[in-house]
Amino acid sequence: MEKSKISNNLLYSQQHFDLLIKLYRTTFDDSTTLEKIYDVITEVAVEGLNVDRASFWKITKDKLICINMFDRETGLHSIEKDLFTEDYPIYFKALREGIAIVADDAQSNRYTAERKDTYLRPKGIKDIIDLPIRENGKLTGVLSCENRDDSPVWSDSDLTFARSIADILSLMRENNKRRDITLKLRESERKLRLITQNSNDGFVVFENKHITYISPSYLDLLGYTEEEAAKLTFNDIIKSIHREDVKRVVAFIDDNIAKKARHFKVEFRFRGKNGRYFWREDTSNVLYDEKGQYDKHIVISRDISKLKKAEHGIQKLYTILKSQNEKLLDFTHIISHNIRSNTSNMSMLIDLIEETGDTDEKEEYFKLLKQSNNKLSETIRYLNETISLQLNSNELKVELNVKTEIEKVLLSVNGIIKKEKVEIRIDIPKDLVIKTVPSYFESIMFNLICNGIKYRSPDRSPVVNIKVVKGDSKYVFTVRDNGLGIDMGRNKEKIFGMYRTFHGNKDAIGLGLFMTKNHVEALGGNIEVESKVGKGSEFKFILHE
Amino acid sequence: MNDLTYIIDDDSIFVFVFKKILKKNDETREIVNLQNGQDAINVLQTIYDKKQKLPDVIFLDLNMPVLDGWQFLDELEKLPFKDQLKIYIISSTIDINEIEKAKNYSSVKSFISKPINSVELARILETD
């Protein structure tokens, strides 16, 4: 027989079967080294095939290197000398072609005859089976079984058995390579444990979506015990990610693994055992096996809640500063324009006064000069107050009884109230107390009340309603009049004075609602107005607790 | 002679004084004061539609409520009679950017800085 097709369908003999079981048990024990496997395989081959010698050889480009050889007679393992390609070209060619050489008549067999004089005859070998050993489809070695006496022809069962042993050997070699890596990783995991013990970052190793290693720090991060964490699957982890982040995170991870990325980072909100979400940054290091397939990944988790908070804080601060800057620019513009308008008018009036001889005219101009001067003063006063407002925004908040304070303000404008016959209606809880800056609060109420009086209608008796209501963690102040009302369409900007021209020389009393708005906002509140021409206006501002 | 003059400005003191100066410059002037850019656009549109007399000269302030000077000029760009108007911007601004910006509008003849006196006014009006 020169070449034999070894059929997989044949049954083993009982003896063969027993030996294979023994082999399986030995070789799949994790602690078995490759050396031991070679020992066992060669021994099993000898016994199962009833041959004198069995050996495993590694094949390189130019030679066969004997790794392990078992001799039945001596019962010992040893190593044969290397066999070189140049010496046995036909033999090597056959091996490399993947041919399983079954030579009953080794010394004359076409493939093995080359070795007759140098190897077979000296050792008295009559029969050989050479089986190719492959790893990942590549020929890496040969399992050689040699017999000395003229024994019967190999049976199909023999051949099947031989093939099985060769397969097992191939598998073990492949496995062992992986097991080497596993050992290496176990080493590095041991190292990791040492490192992670002293780090706040959590380390976790995922294999096939299961956790195979968790650092103590990771347990702390999540609030789980080791037992609880060991039961966690990849899906459990996914379920704990905030629903707004989960889609993005899963897509990102899948994408990176598809791209065979080795290193990537992702941020998301995660819910630990206590149910609370915290911001977490995971850095993943992915390991791929020899075939380039995903093997496992090591994730380093970091709690970045503080960082996120700081980020938010900075963003908020930036927004505030930006808006303050804009306000300042606006404000600067308004002030400088107002100052210049007034001084320009004054200088023009002075020119006119100089140029005219007419006393009546001079008097007229003087009146206007006075007006301009007043306006200028008002602008300067306004400027001063705003500056001091900005500087003193952290002015002390004090507890005030709202009703008492408002009554104080009403007292200060009592003269006008009496003169204009204004009816004041108050709807304020007697015991309502708020914590606020007294001077600002006074100023706000003063301006609003004066406004209510100023915009009275000649057609009806003026009534000003003042109402204060407590909402949830806020206070709502309403000042309503039944006066002229304001055309909201046209004048919406004018009311709180946000356009660039100052308004009202009739306004000798207050500093305008622009100031009021500033004061309210300095207290952290907001103000709005509703008005209807012919009906009246309602100013509403809210202060928070 | 008998120039129809518009002052588009809401500063009443300035308007009063400027009227005096304008009258000094030309007694026969007919002066109309409009408080803001929107009023001015409305009035001009009406006049044009009714085929009445457009102003011979317009003095335009920049800082006004509703529609300020720049907004007025932008609106004017869309109207068919814009080239029939002679506009002088008159403002107390010292911002160079604004003074430069005035040059972008073909109907603006010159930029006058407040305060202004009659001598300066005469000079500016003459150079046209």
XYZ file of C-alpha atoms in Angstrom:
673
model
C 0.000 0.000 0.000
C 1.476 3.282 -1.002
C -1.098 5.791 -0.145
C -4.107 5.159 1.955
C -7.271 7.060 2.245
C -8.025 7.092 5.888
C -11.731 6.945 6.354
C -13.374 8.669 9.241
C -16.410 6.482 9.188
C -14.741 3.383 10.525
C -15.251 2.404 14.108
C -12.368 2.095 16.461
C -11.599 -1.186 18.055
C -12.358 -1.300 21.758
C -8.707 -1.026 22.622
C -8.314 1.992 20.442
C -11.331 3.555 21.994
C -10.063 3.068 25.522
C -6.705 4.533 24.629
C -8.243 7.570 23.045
C -10.313 8.240 26.135
C -7.202 8.007 28.228
C -5.501 10.398 25.872
C -8.354 12.918 26.002
C -8.370 12.897 29.758
C -4.709 13.516 29.991
C -4.362 16.099 27.332
C -7.272 18.309 28.345
C -6.181 18.792 31.869
C -5.156 22.419 32.118
C -2.066 21.714 34.063
C -0.641 19.298 31.472
C 2.358 20.693 29.711
C 3.061 20.145 26.045
C 6.029 17.987 26.929
C 3.799 15.624 28.862
C 1.395 15.518 25.944
C 4.148 14.415 23.598
C 5.052 11.710 26.048
C 1.523 10.414 26.287
C 0.816 10.581 22.589
C 3.888 8.702 21.575
C 3.138 6.080 24.220
C -0.464 5.735 23.128
C 0.583 5.510 19.502
C 2.966 2.700 20.293
C 0.370 0.804 22.283
C -2.561 1.410 20.023
C -0.798 0.708 16.792
C 1.297 -2.022 18.232
C 4.490 -0.521 16.958
C 7.967 -0.366 18.329
C 8.552 3.336 18.151
C 6.524 6.505 17.842
C 7.977 9.940 17.447
C 6.906 13.488 16.886
C 8.965 15.694 14.607
C 8.730 19.398 13.870
C 9.204 20.340 10.223
C 11.111 23.408 9.183
C 12.202 24.675 5.791
C 15.147 22.384 5.540
C 14.807 19.677 8.166
C 12.815 17.555 10.523
C 13.574 18.059 14.189
C 12.726 15.256 16.553
C 10.836 16.522 19.578
C 9.969 13.283 21.289
C 10.518 9.645 20.556
C 9.198 6.700 22.534
C 10.700 3.291 22.215
C 8.623 0.324 23.442
C 11.621 -1.799 24.073
C 13.398 0.572 26.365
C 10.235 2.242 27.593
C 12.114 5.493 27.399
C 11.672 8.827 25.685
C 14.538 10.200 23.697
C 15.397 12.330 20.710
C 16.592 11.296 17.270
C 18.997 13.203 15.100
C 17.687 15.858 12.698
C 16.756 14.721 9.205
C 17.693 17.077 6.404
C 15.655 17.849 3.306
C 18.704 17.634 1.068
C 19.266 14.095 2.141
C 15.762 12.815 1.532
C 14.153 15.031 -1.116
C 11.447 12.600 -2.176
C 10.462 11.879 1.368
C 10.279 15.528 2.294
C 8.381 16.346 -0.879
C 5.783 13.764 0.019
C 5.486 15.091 3.551
C 5.110 18.621 2.374
C 2.417 17.558 -0.030
C 0.516 16.414 2.996
C 0.589 12.785 2.063
C 0.058 10.386 4.901
C 2.710 7.825 4.229
C 1.668 4.305 5.002
C 4.594 2.062 4.200
C 4.320 -1.610 4.943
C 7.538 -2.078 3.186
C 9.412 0.946 4.289
C 12.739 -0.061 2.826
C 11.380 -0.355 -0.640
C 8.472 2.068 -0.456
C 8.870 4.794 -2.976
C 8.622 7.587 -0.387
C 10.675 6.092 2.341
C 13.276 4.172 0.358
C 15.666 7.087 0.541
C 16.054 6.507 4.216
C 16.887 2.844 3.843
C 20.558 2.962 4.330
C 20.950 5.798 6.738
C 17.995 5.205 8.992
C 15.733 2.224 8.348
C 18.249 -0.605 8.000
C 20.471 0.458 10.878
C 17.491 0.620 13.143
C 15.816 -2.447 11.733
C 12.662 -0.608 10.796
C 10.393 -2.419 8.396
C 7.105 -0.468 8.565
C 6.274 3.182 8.930
C 3.226 5.388 9.238
C 3.973 9.075 8.897
C 1.108 11.370 9.618
C 1.133 15.090 8.920
C 0.517 17.336 11.888
C -1.120 20.620 10.988
C -1.823 23.830 12.861
C -4.358 26.197 11.397
C -4.101 24.276 8.134
C -0.343 24.583 7.888
C 1.971 21.575 8.059
C 4.079 21.953 11.174
C 5.227 18.461 11.942
C 5.042 14.710 11.540
C 3.917 11.901 13.811
C 5.974 8.911 12.861
C 5.145 5.374 13.962
C 7.783 2.740 13.217
C 7.786 -1.002 13.445
C 10.661 -3.455 13.391
C 9.209 -6.821 12.727
C 7.199 -8.007 9.816
C 3.801 -7.459 11.351
C 0.466 -7.736 9.565
C -0.762 -5.002 7.290
C -2.244 -1.940 8.933
C -5.980 -2.261 9.273
C -8.363 0.539 8.519
C -9.085 0.795 12.188
C -5.418 1.280 12.817
C -5.279 3.985 10.311
C -8.312 5.713 11.705
C -6.828 5.518 15.150
C -3.547 6.896 13.891
C -5.302 9.762 12.244
C -7.178 10.539 15.465
C -3.998 10.685 17.434
C -2.495 13.009 14.856
C -5.567 15.233 15.057
C -5.393 15.327 18.819
C -1.763 16.258 18.650
C -2.530 19.038 16.205
C -5.275 20.318 18.455
C -3.128 20.175 21.535
C -0.414 22.157 19.883
C -2.884 24.785 18.778
C -4.499 24.848 22.184
C -1.218 25.073 23.891
C -0.234 28.150 22.004
C -3.422 29.714 23.251
C -2.849 28.352 26.689
C 0.505 29.987 26.698
C -1.164 33.275 26.051
C -3.703 32.475 28.721
C -0.877 31.865 31.133
C 0.691 35.127 30.083
C -2.567 36.899 30.614
C -2.980 35.287 33.981
C 0.411 36.642 34.842
C -0.558 40.077 33.690
C -3.830 39.811 35.554
C -1.874 39.106 38.670
C 0.128 42.181 37.930
C -3.036 44.120 37.243
C -4.366 43.180 40.622
C -1.306 44.620 42.241
C -1.621 47.839 40.268
C -5.338 48.202 40.650
C -5.235 47.726 44.358
C -3.693 51.124 44.616
C -5.740 52.878 41.952
C -9.206 54.386 42.121
C -9.833 53.391 38.554
C -11.785 50.197 38.141
C -10.376 47.396 36.005
C -12.468 44.719 34.435
C -11.740 42.061 31.831
C -14.454 40.931 29.475
C -14.258 37.704 27.549
C -17.124 36.744 25.296
C -19.302 39.264 27.036
C -18.561 37.765 30.435
C -16.487 39.323 33.137
C -13.420 37.253 33.890
C -11.616 39.660 36.158
C -12.782 42.517 38.369
C -10.528 44.719 40.392
C -11.566 45.626 43.942
C -11.634 49.256 42.898
C -14.217 48.469 40.231
C -16.396 46.836 42.844
C -16.105 49.980 44.931
C -17.032 52.107 41.955
C -20.164 50.134 41.312
C -21.072 49.218 44.839
C -21.254 45.485 44.190
C -19.776 42.617 46.137
C -17.448 40.248 44.353
C -20.142 37.563 44.137
C -22.673 39.960 42.682
C -20.191 41.299 40.174
C -19.081 37.855 39.063
C -22.630 37.125 37.966
C -22.842 40.265 35.874
C -22.948 39.865 32.133
C -22.191 42.361 29.450
C -25.923 42.872 29.031
C -26.385 43.674 32.698
C -23.827 46.389 32.277
C -25.562 47.724 29.174
C -28.829 47.894 31.069
C -27.231 50.089 33.700
C -26.219 52.730 31.215
C -28.391 55.870 31.103
C -31.002 55.553 28.377
C -29.843 58.751 26.737
C -26.339 57.384 26.400
C -26.808 53.684 25.784
C -27.490 53.821 22.057
C -24.452 55.949 21.428
C -22.211 53.790 23.634
C -23.241 50.448 22.120
C -22.875 51.783 18.597
C -19.469 53.197 19.436
C -18.199 49.942 20.937
C -19.544 47.823 18.047
C -18.040 50.191 15.562
C -14.622 50.036 17.167
C -14.627 46.272 17.429
C -15.648 46.037 13.787
C -12.750 48.296 12.923
C -10.515 46.055 15.062
C -9.502 49.055 17.094
C -7.183 48.250 19.950
C -7.889 51.265 22.070
C -10.896 53.509 22.520
C -12.560 55.703 25.091
C -16.182 56.463 25.818
C -18.083 58.548 28.376
C -21.526 57.775 29.698
C -23.807 57.861 32.731
C -23.954 54.624 34.653
C -26.137 53.404 37.463
C -24.380 51.478 40.184
C -25.983 49.309 42.832
C -27.338 52.283 44.767
C -29.399 53.260 41.738
C -27.792 56.641 41.265
C -26.279 57.620 37.958
C -22.730 58.853 37.790
C -20.536 59.934 34.880
C -18.016 57.336 33.917
C -15.200 57.222 31.389
C -14.256 53.775 30.093
C -10.985 53.168 28.296
C -11.064 49.866 26.457
C -8.006 47.884 25.427
C -9.006 45.112 23.058
C -6.998 41.953 22.538
C -7.334 39.986 19.354
C -6.222 36.384 18.912
C -3.777 35.024 16.350
C -6.519 34.900 13.763
C -7.309 38.546 14.380
C -10.603 37.682 16.004
C -11.859 39.446 19.085
C -10.544 37.647 22.117
C -11.139 39.808 25.144
C -11.020 43.356 26.271
C -9.774 45.086 29.365
C -11.756 48.077 30.475
C -10.447 50.748 32.768
C -13.322 52.661 34.329
C -13.006 56.035 35.866
C -15.587 57.995 37.801
C -15.596 61.413 36.175
C -18.604 62.899 37.959
C -16.531 65.634 39.535
C -14.930 66.432 36.212
C -18.308 66.626 34.514
C -19.634 68.860 37.237
C -16.666 71.141 36.806
C -17.218 71.131 33.055
C -20.821 72.111 33.530
C -19.801 74.733 36.005
C -17.356 76.201 33.554
C -19.898 76.172 30.769
C -22.428 77.876 32.967
C -19.900 80.463 34.064
C -18.958 81.102 30.472
C -22.592 81.637 29.534
C -23.080 84.017 32.430
C -19.927 85.932 31.624
C -20.866 86.164 27.973
C -24.284 87.519 28.808
C -22.815 89.894 31.364
C -20.357 91.098 28.805
C -23.093 91.773 26.332
C -25.087 93.579 28.957
C -22.054 95.620 29.837
C -21.440 96.558 26.238
C -25.042 97.492 25.860
C -24.968 99.424 29.057
C -21.778 101.224 28.138
C -23.288 102.181 24.871
C -26.438 103.494 26.447
C -24.627 105.486 29.072
C -22.106 107.009 26.763
C -24.758 107.920 24.256
C -26.936 109.507 26.915
C -24.103 111.515 28.312
C -23.060 112.736 24.921
C -26.600 113.570 23.826
C -27.119 115.727 26.830
C -23.792 117.486 26.769
C -24.201 118.083 23.063
C -27.624 119.624 23.607
C -26.285 121.771 26.381
C -23.481 123.092 24.235
C -25.888 123.874 21.393
C -28.191 125.665 23.786
C -25.329 127.701 25.182
C -24.465 128.726 21.631
C -28.022 129.853 21.069
C -28.077 131.759 24.333
C -24.895 133.554 23.353
C -26.160 134.352 19.903
C -29.468 135.841 20.911
C -30.147 139.225 22.400
C -33.784 138.477 23.027
C -34.459 137.976 26.745
C -37.518 135.822 26.202
C -35.591 133.582 23.923
C -32.744 133.445 26.400
C -35.183 132.358 29.089
C -36.614 129.677 26.866
C -33.156 128.357 26.175
C -32.243 128.418 29.844
C -35.258 126.284 30.649
C -34.133 123.736 28.139
C -30.575 123.963 29.424
C -31.859 123.133 32.863
C -33.744 120.180 31.465
C -30.696 118.888 29.716
C -28.715 119.268 32.847
C -31.267 117.299 34.802
C -31.222 114.556 32.277
C -27.459 114.454 32.449
C -27.553 114.251 36.211
C -30.075 111.502 36.027
C -27.872 109.563 33.687
C -24.911 109.951 35.991
C -26.947 108.931 38.991
C -28.159 105.947 37.068
C -24.618 105.060 36.163
C -23.515 105.279 39.768
C -26.321 103.129 40.984
C -25.747 100.472 38.393
C -22.055 100.329 39.169
C -22.713 99.999 42.849
C -25.303 97.363 42.067
C -22.752 95.368 40.126
C -20.136 95.767 42.811
C -22.460 94.911 45.611
C -24.435 92.072 44.100
C -23.382 89.978 47.005
C -24.933 92.430 49.391
C -26.334 90.873 52.432
C -29.717 89.327 52.242
C -31.831 90.021 55.258
C -35.170 88.727 56.382
C -37.951 91.221 55.781
C -41.634 91.228 56.475
C -43.005 91.953 53.020
C -46.123 93.787 54.133
C -44.199 96.043 56.468
C -41.630 96.920 53.859
C -44.216 97.775 51.232
C -46.102 99.934 53.672
C -42.850 101.794 54.322
C -42.505 102.518 50.616
C -46.100 103.723 50.375
C -45.434 106.079 53.231
C -42.570 107.656 51.338
C -44.840 108.483 48.384
C -47.741 109.423 50.532
C -47.698 112.970 49.257
C -48.330 112.007 45.659
C -50.871 109.386 46.602
C -52.876 111.970 48.428
C -52.437 114.574 45.716
C -53.535 112.359 42.873
C -56.181 110.673 45.017
C -54.840 107.231 44.294
C -56.480 104.244 45.949
C -53.999 101.663 47.100
C -55.211 98.098 47.624
C -52.942 95.646 49.393
C -53.276 91.867 49.296
C -50.241 90.609 51.184
C -50.125 87.888 53.822
C -49.394 89.498 57.178
C -46.688 87.076 58.173
C -44.920 86.660 54.850
C -41.190 86.938 55.314
C -38.569 86.853 52.585
C -34.809 86.913 52.588
C -33.617 89.648 50.267
C -31.489 92.775 49.893
C -33.554 95.568 51.505
C -32.381 98.476 49.341
C -33.039 96.612 46.104
C -36.433 95.435 47.187
C -37.366 98.951 48.266
C -36.207 100.375 44.989
C -38.200 97.875 42.982
C -41.428 98.451 44.860
C -40.895 102.195 44.780
C -40.473 102.275 41.028
C -43.411 100.023 40.352
C -45.746 101.947 42.604
C -44.667 105.250 41.092
C -45.244 103.833 37.660
C -48.722 102.782 38.600
C -49.432 106.317 39.653
C -47.704 107.957 36.711
C -49.632 106.141 34.036
C -53.023 106.895 35.540
C -55.956 107.560 33.300
C -57.749 110.908 33.434
C -60.981 109.020 32.808
C -61.131 107.149 36.057
C -59.966 107.199 39.670
C -56.574 105.693 39.883
C -56.303 102.383 41.703
C -53.081 100.531 42.350
C -53.239 96.891 43.454
C -50.344 95.287 45.219
C -50.473 91.519 45.663
C -47.930 89.006 46.886
C -48.361 85.253 46.606
C -46.082 82.433 47.645
C -45.587 79.662 45.060
C -43.320 76.642 45.318
C -39.952 77.985 46.339
C -40.813 81.357 44.825
C -42.679 84.562 45.550
C -44.815 86.339 42.987
C -45.258 90.108 43.317
C -47.919 91.883 41.278
C -48.469 95.623 40.932
C -51.517 96.437 38.843
C -52.942 99.795 37.859
C -56.046 100.881 36.001
C -54.279 103.626 34.143
C -53.608 104.417 30.504
C -52.103 101.136 29.651
C -49.216 100.735 27.266
C -49.262 99.739 23.632
C -47.322 96.539 24.020
C -46.814 96.158 20.303
C -44.886 99.343 19.836
C -43.415 99.932 23.197
C -42.393 96.570 24.500
C -38.735 97.522 24.313
C -39.247 100.980 25.736
C -40.793 99.887 28.981
C -37.704 98.325 30.467
C -35.595 100.765 28.596
C -33.464 98.413 26.588
C -33.155 100.591 23.529
C -30.540 103.189 23.178
C -32.275 106.410 23.950
C -33.232 107.437 27.392
C -36.777 108.274 27.996
C -38.902 110.815 29.809
C -37.867 114.124 31.196
C -41.193 114.055 32.949
C -39.717 111.175 34.849
C -38.305 113.232 37.635
C -39.200 110.775 40.290
C -37.815 107.395 39.467
C -34.852 106.092 37.598
C -36.935 104.147 35.219
C -37.951 100.583 34.841
C -34.599 99.667 33.391
C -33.227 100.040 36.885
C -36.107 97.986 38.234
C -35.302 95.190 35.858
C -31.655 95.339 36.869
C -32.553 95.172 40.518
C -34.898 92.237 40.060
C -32.313 90.372 38.065
C -29.616 91.151 40.591
C -31.798 89.350 43.107
C -31.932 86.380 40.774
C -35.513 86.989 39.725
C -37.296 88.114 36.573
C -39.912 90.702 35.696
C -42.560 91.047 33.043
C -45.457 93.300 32.193
C -48.884 92.868 30.685
C -50.833 95.841 29.548
C -53.817 96.935 27.529
C -54.409 100.408 26.222
C -57.356 101.954 28.021
C -57.363 99.294 30.708
C -54.117 99.495 32.618
C -50.887 97.637 33.261
C -49.795 94.766 35.438
C -46.182 94.337 36.455
C -45.233 90.934 37.787
C -41.894 89.939 39.217
C -40.757 86.708 40.784
C -38.151 86.172 43.450
C -36.869 82.723 44.305
C -36.384 81.287 47.712
C -35.940 127.863 -0.954
C -38.966 126.452 0.791
C -37.159 123.269 1.285
C -39.156 120.532 2.895
C -36.941 119.295 5.709
C -37.436 116.190 7.788
C -35.808 115.707 11.158
C -36.026 112.055 12.174
C -35.032 112.159 15.835
C -36.781 111.539 19.134
C -34.627 113.821 21.300
C -37.021 116.719 21.824
C -34.469 119.170 23.111
C -32.195 118.535 20.183
C -35.061 118.832 17.747
C -36.044 122.165 19.254
C -32.510 123.552 19.046
C -31.820 122.133 15.611
C -35.027 123.616 14.250
C -33.791 126.997 15.403
C -30.492 126.501 13.680
C -32.147 125.291 10.486
C -34.469 128.281 10.442
C -31.522 130.542 10.915
C -29.930 128.919 7.952
C -33.061 129.256 5.854
C -36.170 130.974 7.131
C -38.403 129.514 4.484
C -37.750 125.947 5.435
C -40.691 123.768 6.202
C -39.672 121.429 8.983
C -41.305 118.141 9.907
C -40.224 116.083 12.918
C -40.658 112.323 13.048
C -39.965 110.411 16.229
C -38.501 107.237 14.848
C -37.556 105.299 11.729
C -40.850 103.471 11.476
C -42.918 106.641 11.462
C -40.588 108.020 8.835
C -40.940 105.021 6.551
C -44.708 105.093 6.881
C -44.948 108.786 6.110
C -42.579 108.594 3.146
C -44.425 105.624 1.723
C -47.747 107.456 1.993
C -46.401 110.583 0.353
C -44.919 108.605 -2.474
C -48.111 106.670 -3.059
C -50.150 109.852 -3.067
C -47.624 111.415 -5.420
C -47.027 114.234 -2.943
C -43.800 116.109 -2.379
C -40.913 114.110 -0.995
C -38.613 115.961 1.441
C -35.716 117.902 -0.070
C -33.478 116.974 2.790
C -33.591 114.554 5.687
C -31.636 114.740 8.911
C -31.490 111.309 10.467
C -30.536 110.363 14.018
C -29.220 106.883 14.704
C -30.582 106.133 18.172
C -34.337 105.833 18.171
C -36.878 103.353 19.423
C -38.895 101.004 17.219
C -36.711 101.468 14.125
C -33.364 103.133 14.591
C -31.363 105.025 11.970
C -29.635 102.008 10.454
C -32.835 100.013 10.330
C -34.521 102.955 8.615
C -31.800 103.060 5.968
C -32.070 99.316 5.411
C -35.814 99.590 4.925
C -35.280 102.497 2.604
C -33.022 100.407 0.363
C -36.044 98.349 -0.566
C -38.103 101.347 -1.646
C -38.258 102.776 -5.162
C -37.781 106.405 -4.214
C -34.607 105.992 -2.174
C -32.428 107.752 -4.710
C -34.667 110.761 -4.713
C -33.764 111.466 -1.114
C -30.879 113.437 0.318
C -30.017 112.203 3.778
C -27.635 113.553 6.397
C -26.936 111.380 9.365
C -26.683 113.481 12.456
C -25.507 111.726 15.574
C -23.490 112.157 18.721
C -21.674 108.899 18.137
C -17.902 108.870 18.186
C -17.644 105.307 16.893
C -15.525 105.258 13.753
C -17.234 102.097 12.575
C -20.551 103.882 12.491
C -19.115 106.807 10.586
C -17.661 104.377 8.065
C -20.891 102.430 7.858
C -22.693 105.552 6.643
C -20.724 105.408 3.424
C -22.477 102.185 2.457
C -25.724 103.947 1.717
C -25.969 105.867 -1.504
C -28.697 108.157 -0.227
C -26.536 109.333 2.690
C -24.690 112.452 1.633
C -22.744 113.133 4.763
C -22.258 112.348 8.403
C -22.753 115.235 10.826
C -21.518 114.994 14.392
C -23.479 116.501 17.238
C -23.161 119.132 18.563
C -23.432 121.290 15.497
C -23.677 125.033 15.113
C -25.107 127.159 12.332
C -21.767 127.945 10.731
C -20.896 124.283 10.322
C -24.361 123.497 9.111
C -24.158 126.185 6.442
C -20.852 124.847 5.251
C -22.136 121.297 4.971
C -25.316 122.257 3.171
C -23.435 124.459 0.772
C -21.011 121.836 -0.352
C -23.897 120.016 -1.907
